Short mmCIF file of C-alpha atoms in Angstrom, two decimals:
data_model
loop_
_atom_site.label_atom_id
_atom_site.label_comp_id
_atom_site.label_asym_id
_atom_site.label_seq_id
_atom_site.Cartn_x
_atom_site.Cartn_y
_atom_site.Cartn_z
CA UNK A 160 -4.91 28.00 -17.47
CA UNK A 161 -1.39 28.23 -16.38
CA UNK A 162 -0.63 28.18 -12.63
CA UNK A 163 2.01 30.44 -10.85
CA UNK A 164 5.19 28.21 -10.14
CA UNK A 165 7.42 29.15 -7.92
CA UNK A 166 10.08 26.14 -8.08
CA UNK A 167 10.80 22.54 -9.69
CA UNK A 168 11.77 19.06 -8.73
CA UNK A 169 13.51 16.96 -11.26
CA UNK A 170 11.50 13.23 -11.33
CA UNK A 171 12.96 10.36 -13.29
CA UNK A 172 9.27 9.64 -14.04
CA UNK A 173 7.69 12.93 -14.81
CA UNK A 174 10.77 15.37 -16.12
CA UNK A 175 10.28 18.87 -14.04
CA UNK A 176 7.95 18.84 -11.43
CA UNK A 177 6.73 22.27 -10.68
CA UNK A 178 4.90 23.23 -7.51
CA UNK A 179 3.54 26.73 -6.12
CA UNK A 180 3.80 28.69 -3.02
CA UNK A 181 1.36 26.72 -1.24
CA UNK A 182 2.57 22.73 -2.16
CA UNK A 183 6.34 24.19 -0.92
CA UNK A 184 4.89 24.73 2.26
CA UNK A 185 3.33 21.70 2.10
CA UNK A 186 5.92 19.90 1.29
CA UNK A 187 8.26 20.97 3.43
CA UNK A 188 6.41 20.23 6.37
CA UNK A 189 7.79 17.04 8.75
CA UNK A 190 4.53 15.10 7.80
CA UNK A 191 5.84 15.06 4.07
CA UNK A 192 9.46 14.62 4.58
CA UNK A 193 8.55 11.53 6.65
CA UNK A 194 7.40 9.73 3.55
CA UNK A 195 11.39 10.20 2.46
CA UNK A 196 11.39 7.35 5.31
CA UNK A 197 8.96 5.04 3.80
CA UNK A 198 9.54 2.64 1.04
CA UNK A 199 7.28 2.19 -1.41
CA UNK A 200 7.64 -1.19 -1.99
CA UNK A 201 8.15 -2.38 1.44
CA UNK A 202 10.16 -5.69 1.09
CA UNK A 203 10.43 -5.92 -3.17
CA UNK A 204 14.42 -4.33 -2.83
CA UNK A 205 15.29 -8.47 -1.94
CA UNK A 206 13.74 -9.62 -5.16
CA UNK A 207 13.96 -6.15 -7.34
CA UNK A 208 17.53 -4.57 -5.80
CA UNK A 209 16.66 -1.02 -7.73
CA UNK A 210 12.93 -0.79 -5.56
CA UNK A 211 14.50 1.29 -2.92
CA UNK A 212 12.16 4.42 -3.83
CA UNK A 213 9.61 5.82 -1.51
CA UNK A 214 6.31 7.27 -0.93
CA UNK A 215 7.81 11.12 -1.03
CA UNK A 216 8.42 11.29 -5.18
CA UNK A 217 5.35 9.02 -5.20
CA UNK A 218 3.31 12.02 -3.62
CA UNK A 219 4.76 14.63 -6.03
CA UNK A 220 3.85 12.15 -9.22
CA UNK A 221 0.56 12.09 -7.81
CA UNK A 222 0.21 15.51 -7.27
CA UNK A 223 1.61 16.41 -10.82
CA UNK A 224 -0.95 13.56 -13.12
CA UNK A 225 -3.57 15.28 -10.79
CA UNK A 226 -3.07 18.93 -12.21
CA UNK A 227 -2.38 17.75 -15.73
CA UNK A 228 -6.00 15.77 -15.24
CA UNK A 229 -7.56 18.55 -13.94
CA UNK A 230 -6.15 20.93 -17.28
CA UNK A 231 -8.01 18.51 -19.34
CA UNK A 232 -11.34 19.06 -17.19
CA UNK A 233 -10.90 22.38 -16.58
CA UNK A 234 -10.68 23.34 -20.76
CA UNK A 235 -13.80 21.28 -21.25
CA UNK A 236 -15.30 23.59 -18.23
CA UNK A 237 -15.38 21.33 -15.86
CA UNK A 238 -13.92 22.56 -13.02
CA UNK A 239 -13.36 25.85 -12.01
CA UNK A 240 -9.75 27.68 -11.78
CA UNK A 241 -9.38 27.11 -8.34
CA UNK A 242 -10.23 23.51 -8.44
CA UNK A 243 -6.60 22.96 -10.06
CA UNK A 244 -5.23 23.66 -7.31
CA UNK A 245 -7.50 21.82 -4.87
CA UNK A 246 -7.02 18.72 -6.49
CA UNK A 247 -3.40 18.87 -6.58
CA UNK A 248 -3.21 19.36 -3.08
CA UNK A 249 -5.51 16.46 -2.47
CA UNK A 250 -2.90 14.28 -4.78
CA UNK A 251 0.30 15.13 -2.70
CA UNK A 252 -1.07 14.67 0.68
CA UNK A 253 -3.20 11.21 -0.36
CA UNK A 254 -0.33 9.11 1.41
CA UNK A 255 0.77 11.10 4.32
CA UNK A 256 -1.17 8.61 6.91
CA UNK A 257 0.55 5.73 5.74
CA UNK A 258 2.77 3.94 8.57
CA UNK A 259 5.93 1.96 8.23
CA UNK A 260 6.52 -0.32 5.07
CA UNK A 261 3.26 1.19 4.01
CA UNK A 262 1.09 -1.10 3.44
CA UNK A 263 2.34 -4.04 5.72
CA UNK A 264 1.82 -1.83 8.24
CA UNK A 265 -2.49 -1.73 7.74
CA UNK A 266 -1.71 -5.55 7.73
CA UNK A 267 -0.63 -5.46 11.30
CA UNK A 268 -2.60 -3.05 12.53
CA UNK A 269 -5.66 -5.65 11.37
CA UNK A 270 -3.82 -8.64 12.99
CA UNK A 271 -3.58 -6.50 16.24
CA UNK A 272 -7.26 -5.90 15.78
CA UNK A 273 -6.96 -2.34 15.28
CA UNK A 274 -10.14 -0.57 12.47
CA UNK A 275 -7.49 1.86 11.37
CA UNK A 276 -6.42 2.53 8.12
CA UNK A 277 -4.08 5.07 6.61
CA UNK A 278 -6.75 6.81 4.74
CA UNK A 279 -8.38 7.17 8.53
CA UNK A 280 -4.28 8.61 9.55
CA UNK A 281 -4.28 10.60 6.07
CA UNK A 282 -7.78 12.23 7.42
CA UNK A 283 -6.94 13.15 10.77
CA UNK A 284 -3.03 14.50 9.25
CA UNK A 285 -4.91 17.46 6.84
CA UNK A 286 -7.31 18.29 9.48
CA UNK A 287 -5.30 17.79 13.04
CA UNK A 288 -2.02 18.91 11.63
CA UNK A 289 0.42 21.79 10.86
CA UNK A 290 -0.93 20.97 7.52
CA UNK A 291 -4.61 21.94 8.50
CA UNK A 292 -3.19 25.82 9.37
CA UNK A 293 -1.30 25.96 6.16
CA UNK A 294 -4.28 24.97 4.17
CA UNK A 295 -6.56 27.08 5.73
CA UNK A 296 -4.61 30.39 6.09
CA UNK A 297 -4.84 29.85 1.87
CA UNK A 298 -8.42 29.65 1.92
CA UNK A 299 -8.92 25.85 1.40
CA UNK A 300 -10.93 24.06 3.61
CA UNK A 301 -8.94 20.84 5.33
CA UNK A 302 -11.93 18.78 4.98
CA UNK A 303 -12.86 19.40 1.60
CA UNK A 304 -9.17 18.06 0.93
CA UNK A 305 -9.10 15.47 3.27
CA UNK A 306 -12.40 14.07 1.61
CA UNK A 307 -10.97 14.06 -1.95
CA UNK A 308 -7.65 13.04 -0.86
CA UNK A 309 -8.67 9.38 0.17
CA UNK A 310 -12.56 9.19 -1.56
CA UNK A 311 -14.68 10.17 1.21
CA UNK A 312 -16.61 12.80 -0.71
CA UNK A 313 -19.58 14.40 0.92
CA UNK A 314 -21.29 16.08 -2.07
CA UNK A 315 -21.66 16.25 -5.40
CA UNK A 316 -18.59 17.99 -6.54
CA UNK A 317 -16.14 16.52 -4.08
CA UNK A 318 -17.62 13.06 -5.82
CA UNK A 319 -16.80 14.13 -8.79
CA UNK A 320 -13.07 15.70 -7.95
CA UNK A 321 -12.72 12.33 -6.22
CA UNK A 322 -12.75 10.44 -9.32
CA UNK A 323 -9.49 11.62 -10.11
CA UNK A 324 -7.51 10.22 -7.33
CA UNK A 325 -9.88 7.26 -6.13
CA UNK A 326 -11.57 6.05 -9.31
CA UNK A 327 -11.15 3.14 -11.25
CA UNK A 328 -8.41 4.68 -13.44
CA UNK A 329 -7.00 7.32 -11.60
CA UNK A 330 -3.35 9.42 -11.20
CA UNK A 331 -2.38 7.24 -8.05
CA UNK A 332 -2.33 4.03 -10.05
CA UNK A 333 -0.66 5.65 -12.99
CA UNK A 334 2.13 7.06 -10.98
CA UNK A 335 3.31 3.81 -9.35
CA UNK A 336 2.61 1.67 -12.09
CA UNK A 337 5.46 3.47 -13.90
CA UNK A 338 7.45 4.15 -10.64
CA UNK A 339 7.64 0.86 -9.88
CA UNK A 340 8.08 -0.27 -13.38
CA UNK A 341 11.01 1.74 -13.66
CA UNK A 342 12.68 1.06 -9.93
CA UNK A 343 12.42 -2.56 -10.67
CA UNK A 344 13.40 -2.54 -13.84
CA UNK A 345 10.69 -4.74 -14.99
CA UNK A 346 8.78 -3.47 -18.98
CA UNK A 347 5.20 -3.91 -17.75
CA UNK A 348 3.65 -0.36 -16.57
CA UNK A 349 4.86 1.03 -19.96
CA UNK A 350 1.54 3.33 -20.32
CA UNK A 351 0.63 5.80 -22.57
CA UNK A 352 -0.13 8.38 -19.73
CA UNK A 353 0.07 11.57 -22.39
CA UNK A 354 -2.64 9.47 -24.20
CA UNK A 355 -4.87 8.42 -21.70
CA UNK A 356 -5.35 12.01 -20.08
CA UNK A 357 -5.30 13.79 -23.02
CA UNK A 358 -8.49 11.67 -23.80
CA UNK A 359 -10.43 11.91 -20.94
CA UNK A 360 -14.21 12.96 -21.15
CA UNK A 361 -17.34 14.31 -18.90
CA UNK A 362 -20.21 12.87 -19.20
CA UNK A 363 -23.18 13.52 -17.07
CA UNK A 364 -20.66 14.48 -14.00
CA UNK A 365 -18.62 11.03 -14.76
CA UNK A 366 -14.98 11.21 -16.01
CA UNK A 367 -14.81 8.44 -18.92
CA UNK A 368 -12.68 7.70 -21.44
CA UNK A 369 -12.89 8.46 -24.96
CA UNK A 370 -13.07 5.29 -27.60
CA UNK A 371 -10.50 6.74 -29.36
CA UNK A 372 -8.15 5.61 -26.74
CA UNK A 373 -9.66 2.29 -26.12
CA UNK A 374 -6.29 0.46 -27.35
CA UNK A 375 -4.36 2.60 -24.86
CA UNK A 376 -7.09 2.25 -22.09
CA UNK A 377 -6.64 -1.62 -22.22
CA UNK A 378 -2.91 -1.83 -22.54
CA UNK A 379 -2.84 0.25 -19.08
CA UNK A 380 -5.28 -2.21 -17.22
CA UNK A 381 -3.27 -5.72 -19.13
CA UNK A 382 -0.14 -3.90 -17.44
CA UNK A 383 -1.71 -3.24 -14.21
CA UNK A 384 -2.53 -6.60 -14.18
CA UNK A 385 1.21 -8.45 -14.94
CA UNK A 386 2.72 -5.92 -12.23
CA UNK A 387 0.52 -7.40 -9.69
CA UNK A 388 2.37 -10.91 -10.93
CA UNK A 389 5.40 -9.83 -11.76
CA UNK A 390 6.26 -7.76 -9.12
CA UNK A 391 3.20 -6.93 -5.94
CA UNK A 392 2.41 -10.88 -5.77
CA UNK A 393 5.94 -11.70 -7.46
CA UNK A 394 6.15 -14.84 -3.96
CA UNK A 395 9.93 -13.86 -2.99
CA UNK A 396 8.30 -10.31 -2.97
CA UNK A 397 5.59 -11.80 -0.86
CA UNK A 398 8.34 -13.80 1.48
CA UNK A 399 9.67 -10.58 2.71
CA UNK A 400 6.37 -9.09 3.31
CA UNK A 401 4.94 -11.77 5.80
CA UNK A 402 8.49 -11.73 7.25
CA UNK A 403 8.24 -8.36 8.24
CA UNK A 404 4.87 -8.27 9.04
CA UNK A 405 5.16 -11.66 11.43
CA UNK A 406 7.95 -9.54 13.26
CA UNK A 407 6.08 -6.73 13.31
CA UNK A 408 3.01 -8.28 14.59
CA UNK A 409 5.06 -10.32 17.48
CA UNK A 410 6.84 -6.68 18.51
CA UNK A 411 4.12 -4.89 18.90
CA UNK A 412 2.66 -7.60 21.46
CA UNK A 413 5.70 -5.94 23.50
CA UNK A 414 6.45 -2.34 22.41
CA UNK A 415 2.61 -1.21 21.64
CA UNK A 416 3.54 1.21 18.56
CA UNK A 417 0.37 0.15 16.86
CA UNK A 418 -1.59 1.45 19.89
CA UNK A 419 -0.47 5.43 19.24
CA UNK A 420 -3.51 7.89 20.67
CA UNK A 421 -1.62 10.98 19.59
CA UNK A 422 -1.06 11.90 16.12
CA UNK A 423 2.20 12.75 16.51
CA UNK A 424 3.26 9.13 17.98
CA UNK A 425 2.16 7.82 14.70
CA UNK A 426 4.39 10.77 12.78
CA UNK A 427 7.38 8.81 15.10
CA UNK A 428 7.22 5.59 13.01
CA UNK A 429 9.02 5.05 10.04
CA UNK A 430 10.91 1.63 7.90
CA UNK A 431 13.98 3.12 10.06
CA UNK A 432 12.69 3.94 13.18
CA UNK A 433 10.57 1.06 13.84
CA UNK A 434 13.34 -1.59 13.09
CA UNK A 435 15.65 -0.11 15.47
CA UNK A 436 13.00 0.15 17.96
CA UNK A 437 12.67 -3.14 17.50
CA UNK A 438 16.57 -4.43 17.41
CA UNK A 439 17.46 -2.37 20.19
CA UNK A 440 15.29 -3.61 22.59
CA UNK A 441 16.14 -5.93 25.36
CA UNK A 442 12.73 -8.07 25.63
CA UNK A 443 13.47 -11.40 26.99
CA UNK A 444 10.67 -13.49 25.44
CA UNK A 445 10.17 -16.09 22.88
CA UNK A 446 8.05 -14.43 20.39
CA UNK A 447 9.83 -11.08 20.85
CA UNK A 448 13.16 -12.78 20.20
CA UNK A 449 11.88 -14.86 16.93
CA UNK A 450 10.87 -10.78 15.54
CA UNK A 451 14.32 -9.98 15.99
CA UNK A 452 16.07 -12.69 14.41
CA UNK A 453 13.23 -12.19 11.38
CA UNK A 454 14.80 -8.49 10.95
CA UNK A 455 18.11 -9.74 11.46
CA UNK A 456 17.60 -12.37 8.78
CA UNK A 457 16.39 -10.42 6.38
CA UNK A 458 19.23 -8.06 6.90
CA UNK A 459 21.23 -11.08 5.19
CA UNK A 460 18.76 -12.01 3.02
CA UNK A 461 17.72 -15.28 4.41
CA UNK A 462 14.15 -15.52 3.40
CA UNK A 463 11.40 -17.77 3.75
CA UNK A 464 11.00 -19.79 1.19
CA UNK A 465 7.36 -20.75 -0.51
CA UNK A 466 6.52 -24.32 -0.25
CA UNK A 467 3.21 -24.24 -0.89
CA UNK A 468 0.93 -22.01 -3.85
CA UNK A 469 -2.54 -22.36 -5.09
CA UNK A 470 -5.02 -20.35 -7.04
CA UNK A 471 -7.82 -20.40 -4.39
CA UNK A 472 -11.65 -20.60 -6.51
CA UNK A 473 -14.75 -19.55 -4.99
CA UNK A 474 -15.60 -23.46 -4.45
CA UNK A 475 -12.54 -24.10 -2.47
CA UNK A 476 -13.58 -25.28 0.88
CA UNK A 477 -11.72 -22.41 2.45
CA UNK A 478 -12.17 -19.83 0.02
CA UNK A 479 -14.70 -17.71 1.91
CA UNK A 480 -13.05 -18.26 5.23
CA UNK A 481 -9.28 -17.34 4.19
CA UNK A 482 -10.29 -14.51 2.18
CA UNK A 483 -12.78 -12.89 4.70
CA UNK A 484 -11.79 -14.16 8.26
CA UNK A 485 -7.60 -12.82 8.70
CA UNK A 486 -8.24 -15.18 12.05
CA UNK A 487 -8.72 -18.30 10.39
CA UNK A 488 -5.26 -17.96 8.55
CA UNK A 489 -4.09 -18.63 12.11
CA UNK A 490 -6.01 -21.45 12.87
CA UNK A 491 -4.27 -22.42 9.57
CA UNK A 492 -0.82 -21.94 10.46
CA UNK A 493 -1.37 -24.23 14.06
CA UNK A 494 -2.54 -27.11 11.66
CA UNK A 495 -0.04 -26.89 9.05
CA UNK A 496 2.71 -26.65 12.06
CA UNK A 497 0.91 -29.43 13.76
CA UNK A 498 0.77 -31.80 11.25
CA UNK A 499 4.54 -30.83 10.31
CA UNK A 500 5.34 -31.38 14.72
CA UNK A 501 6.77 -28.25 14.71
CA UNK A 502 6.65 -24.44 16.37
CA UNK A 503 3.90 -21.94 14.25
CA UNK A 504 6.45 -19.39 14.19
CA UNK A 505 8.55 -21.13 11.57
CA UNK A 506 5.44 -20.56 9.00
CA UNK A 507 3.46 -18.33 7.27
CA UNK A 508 0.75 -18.21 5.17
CA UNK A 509 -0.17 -15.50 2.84
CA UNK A 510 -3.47 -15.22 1.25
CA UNK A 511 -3.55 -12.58 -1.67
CA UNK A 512 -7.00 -11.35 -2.76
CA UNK A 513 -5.55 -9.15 -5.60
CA UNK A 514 -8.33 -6.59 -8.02
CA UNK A 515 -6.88 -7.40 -11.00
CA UNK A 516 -9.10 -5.40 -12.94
CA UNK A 517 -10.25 -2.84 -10.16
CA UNK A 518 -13.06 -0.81 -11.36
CA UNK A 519 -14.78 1.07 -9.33
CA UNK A 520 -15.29 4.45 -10.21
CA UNK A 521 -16.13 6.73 -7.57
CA UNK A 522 -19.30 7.87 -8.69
CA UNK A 523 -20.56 4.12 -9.92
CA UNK A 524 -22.05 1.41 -8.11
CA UNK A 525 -19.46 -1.36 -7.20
CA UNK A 526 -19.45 -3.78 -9.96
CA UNK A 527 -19.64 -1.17 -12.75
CA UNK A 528 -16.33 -0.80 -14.97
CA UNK A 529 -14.99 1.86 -16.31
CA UNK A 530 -17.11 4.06 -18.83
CA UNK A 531 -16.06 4.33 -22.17
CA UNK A 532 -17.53 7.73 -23.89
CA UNK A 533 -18.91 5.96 -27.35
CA UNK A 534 -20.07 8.45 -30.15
CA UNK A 535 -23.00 7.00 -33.16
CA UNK A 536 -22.54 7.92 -36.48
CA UNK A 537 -25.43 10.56 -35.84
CA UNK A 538 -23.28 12.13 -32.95
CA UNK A 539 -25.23 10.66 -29.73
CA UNK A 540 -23.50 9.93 -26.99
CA UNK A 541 -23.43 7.29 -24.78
CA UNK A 542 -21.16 5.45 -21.95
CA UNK A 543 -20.53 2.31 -22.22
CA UNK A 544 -18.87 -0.43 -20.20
CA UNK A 545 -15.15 -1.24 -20.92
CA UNK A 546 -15.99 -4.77 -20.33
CA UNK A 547 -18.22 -4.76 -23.06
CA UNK A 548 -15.82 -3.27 -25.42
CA UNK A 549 -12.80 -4.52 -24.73
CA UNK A 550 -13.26 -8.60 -24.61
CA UNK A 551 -9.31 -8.72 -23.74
CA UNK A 552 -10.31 -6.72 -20.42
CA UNK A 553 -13.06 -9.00 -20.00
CA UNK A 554 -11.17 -11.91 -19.18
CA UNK A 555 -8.81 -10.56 -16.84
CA UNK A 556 -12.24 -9.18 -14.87
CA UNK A 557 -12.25 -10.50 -11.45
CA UNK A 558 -9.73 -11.27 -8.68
CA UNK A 559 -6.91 -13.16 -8.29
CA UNK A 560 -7.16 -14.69 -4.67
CA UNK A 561 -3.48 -16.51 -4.25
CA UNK A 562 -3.03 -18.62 -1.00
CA UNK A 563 0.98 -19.27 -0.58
CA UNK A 564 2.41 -21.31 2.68
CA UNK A 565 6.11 -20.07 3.58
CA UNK A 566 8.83 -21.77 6.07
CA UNK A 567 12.19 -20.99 7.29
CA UNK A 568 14.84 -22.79 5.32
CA UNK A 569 15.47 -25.12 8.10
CA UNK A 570 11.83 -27.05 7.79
CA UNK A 571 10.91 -26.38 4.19
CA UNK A 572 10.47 -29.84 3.54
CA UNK A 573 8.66 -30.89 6.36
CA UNK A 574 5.80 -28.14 5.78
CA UNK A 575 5.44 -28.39 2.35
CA UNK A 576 3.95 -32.24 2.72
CA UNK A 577 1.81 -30.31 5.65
CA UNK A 578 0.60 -27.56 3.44
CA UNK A 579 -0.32 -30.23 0.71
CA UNK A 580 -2.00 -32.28 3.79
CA UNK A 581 -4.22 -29.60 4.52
CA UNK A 582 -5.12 -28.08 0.99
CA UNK A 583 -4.88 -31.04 -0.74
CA UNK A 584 -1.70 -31.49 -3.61
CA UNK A 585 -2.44 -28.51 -5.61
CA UNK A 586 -2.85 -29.21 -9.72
CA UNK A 587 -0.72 -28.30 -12.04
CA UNK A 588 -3.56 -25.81 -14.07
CA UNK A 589 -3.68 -23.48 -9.98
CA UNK A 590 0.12 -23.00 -10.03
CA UNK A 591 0.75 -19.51 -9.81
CA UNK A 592 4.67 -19.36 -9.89
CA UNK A 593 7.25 -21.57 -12.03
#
């Protein structure tokens, strides 16, 4: 079925981008253009200098994997004409209600105690917004995109549509893990996306993948899996998160931008906008002061520097309490600076808990993996669990929960015997980064 086009946006990813009447409007709305604003890899540009990209080509890549997905469904009849359509909406607008340094941001917002999250924003955007008019004077219903847009389906088909942008292996995930590949510069998210869509499957109302691309299926989830190392968890990556989200969390005990009621506060806040907000003011208080010198230090590139790493396993002492209680990390950071006599502010500590293999599709239980469409010699068909399939995917199952301690330069030394104090020295077989 071939949509009406009206216009094209070259993408270093993708090639042409096309996009109809509708997704122009769309797209040139303020609530779009904002995402210009907003890196995608908040903080990686110190380790990675090329990751300067945001989440506004991000949102057209989306959008684009989502139509040619839905081509593939809708020749095998499985969704109707004007489903194409629907779900590419619901890919370009999946990231509008993500706030500065995306997804540092959600970080704070928890830390300030805030139940919040962008897909909450992204809701409350398509149905509160100029974007809920434009929708609806084209006949789509706000909701309907809203609830596909960040998996919040209500019935049967928006469950199903859903898979595509929520689901274990969906466009999202293929769009930045060659974005990113390619603005860092690094070779893992080399994927086979022509492959992997082009084999897609329905089966009883759940999108699977055909065998025949098994090979293809697990190279995408191995690369998935050494991004997250190489470059999401990469710890210099990591140094400039917690730095910006310590001086985000210290500001915001001052300037309140996490406590927005109106929408259109929120639509204020940007990488840009926030930092200045920040910079410029003329707060005379400790904590207040030690944000601004944070900023101003990563300005020069003066990070903190990681004294401390450990694979954390589900029999560590802490395990249960770092990964599920954000408070305790403080109560961690006041004994780590006590032992080491000096202020908390000087440290950080950053506990990862990183899907590896995520796979939860969005019409399975959690736990399930991604179905595999298997066809018998007799021509039954069945789905079957990549885990069982693949026994490469099997071992990478799981997560990857990374605690790191960080310092200013100044008392690196000093904290690193407290962080080994506290965890205990950390063997050579949990060392994450060499």
């Amino acid at each position: 079925m071939e949509m009406r086009y009206v216009g094209e946006i070259k993408d270093p990813i993708h090639g042409f981008v096309n996009f109809t009447t509708l997704e122009q409007k769309v797209i040139d709305t303020p609530i779009l253009q904002r995402l210009r604003r907003i890196k995608q890899l908040a903080g990686a540009f110190y380790t990675y200098p090329g990751a300067e990209h945001t989440r506004f080509p991000h949102s057209l890549g989306v959008m684009h994997l989502a139509g040619l997905v839905g081509q593939v469904l809708f020749s095998q009849e499985a969704v109707e004409e004007i489903d194409l359509e629907l779900i590419r909406l619901a890919g370009l607008l999946h990231d509008v209600g993500h706030g500065p340094f995306s997804h540092i941001f959600e970080d704070v917002l928890e830390r300030r105690g805030k139940t919040v999250t962008h897909e909450d924003l992204t809701e409350r955007l398509i149905k509160e917004s100029v974007i809920s008019d434009i929708l609806s004077k084209e006949g789509f219903d706000p909701s309907v995109v809203a609830n596909i847009s960040i998996g919040r389906p209500r019935n049967k088909k928006e469950r199903f549509l859903s898979q595509i942008l929520t689901g274990s292996f969906n466009v999202d995930i293929m769009d930045y893990m060659k974005r990113d590949s390619y603005y860092t510069g690094v070779e893992y998210g080399s994927i086979d996306i022509e492959r992997l869509v082009s084999n897609l499957r329905v089966y009883e109302n759940i999108i699977a993948m055909d065998k025949a691309a098994l090979y293809s299926l697990e190279s995408f989830y191995i690369a998935r899996y050494m991004l997250f190392k190489a470059v999401y968890f990469h710890r210099t990556v990591r140094s400039a998160a917690v730095m910006i989200a310590k001086a985000l969390s210290l500001a915001d005990e001052y300037l309140h931008f996490t406590s927005f009621k109106e929408i259109d506060d929120f639509l204020m806040l940007d990488d840009r906008s926030i930092t200045e907000m920040i910079l410029r003011s003329e707060i005379d208080h400790q904590d207040f002061k030690f944000a601004q010198k944070l900023l101003r230090l990563l300005d020069d590139r003066i990070l903190m520097k990681c004294v401390f790493e450990t694979f954390l396993h589900h029999d560590h002492p802490f395990y249960s309490k770092l990964i599920l209680k954000p408070k305790f990390i403080e109560s961690v950071v006041e004994s780590i600076a006590e032992y080491a006599d000096i202020d908390p502010l000087l440290i950080a500590v950053d506990v990862s808990s990183v899907p590896s293999m995520p796979y939860k599709p969005a019409s399975s239980k959690e736990g399930k993996a991604l179905p595999v469409l298997v066809s018998s010699l007799d021509g039954k068909k069945e789905l079957r669990s990549l885990f069982n399939l693949s026994p490469m995917c099997s071992s990478l199952r799981g997560f990857v929960d990374i605690a790191r301690v960080y310092a200013l330069p100044e008392v690196k030394d000093r904290v690193a015997q407290a962080a080994k104090r506290f965890f205990g020295e950390a063997p050579t077989s949990l060392k994450v980064s060499y």
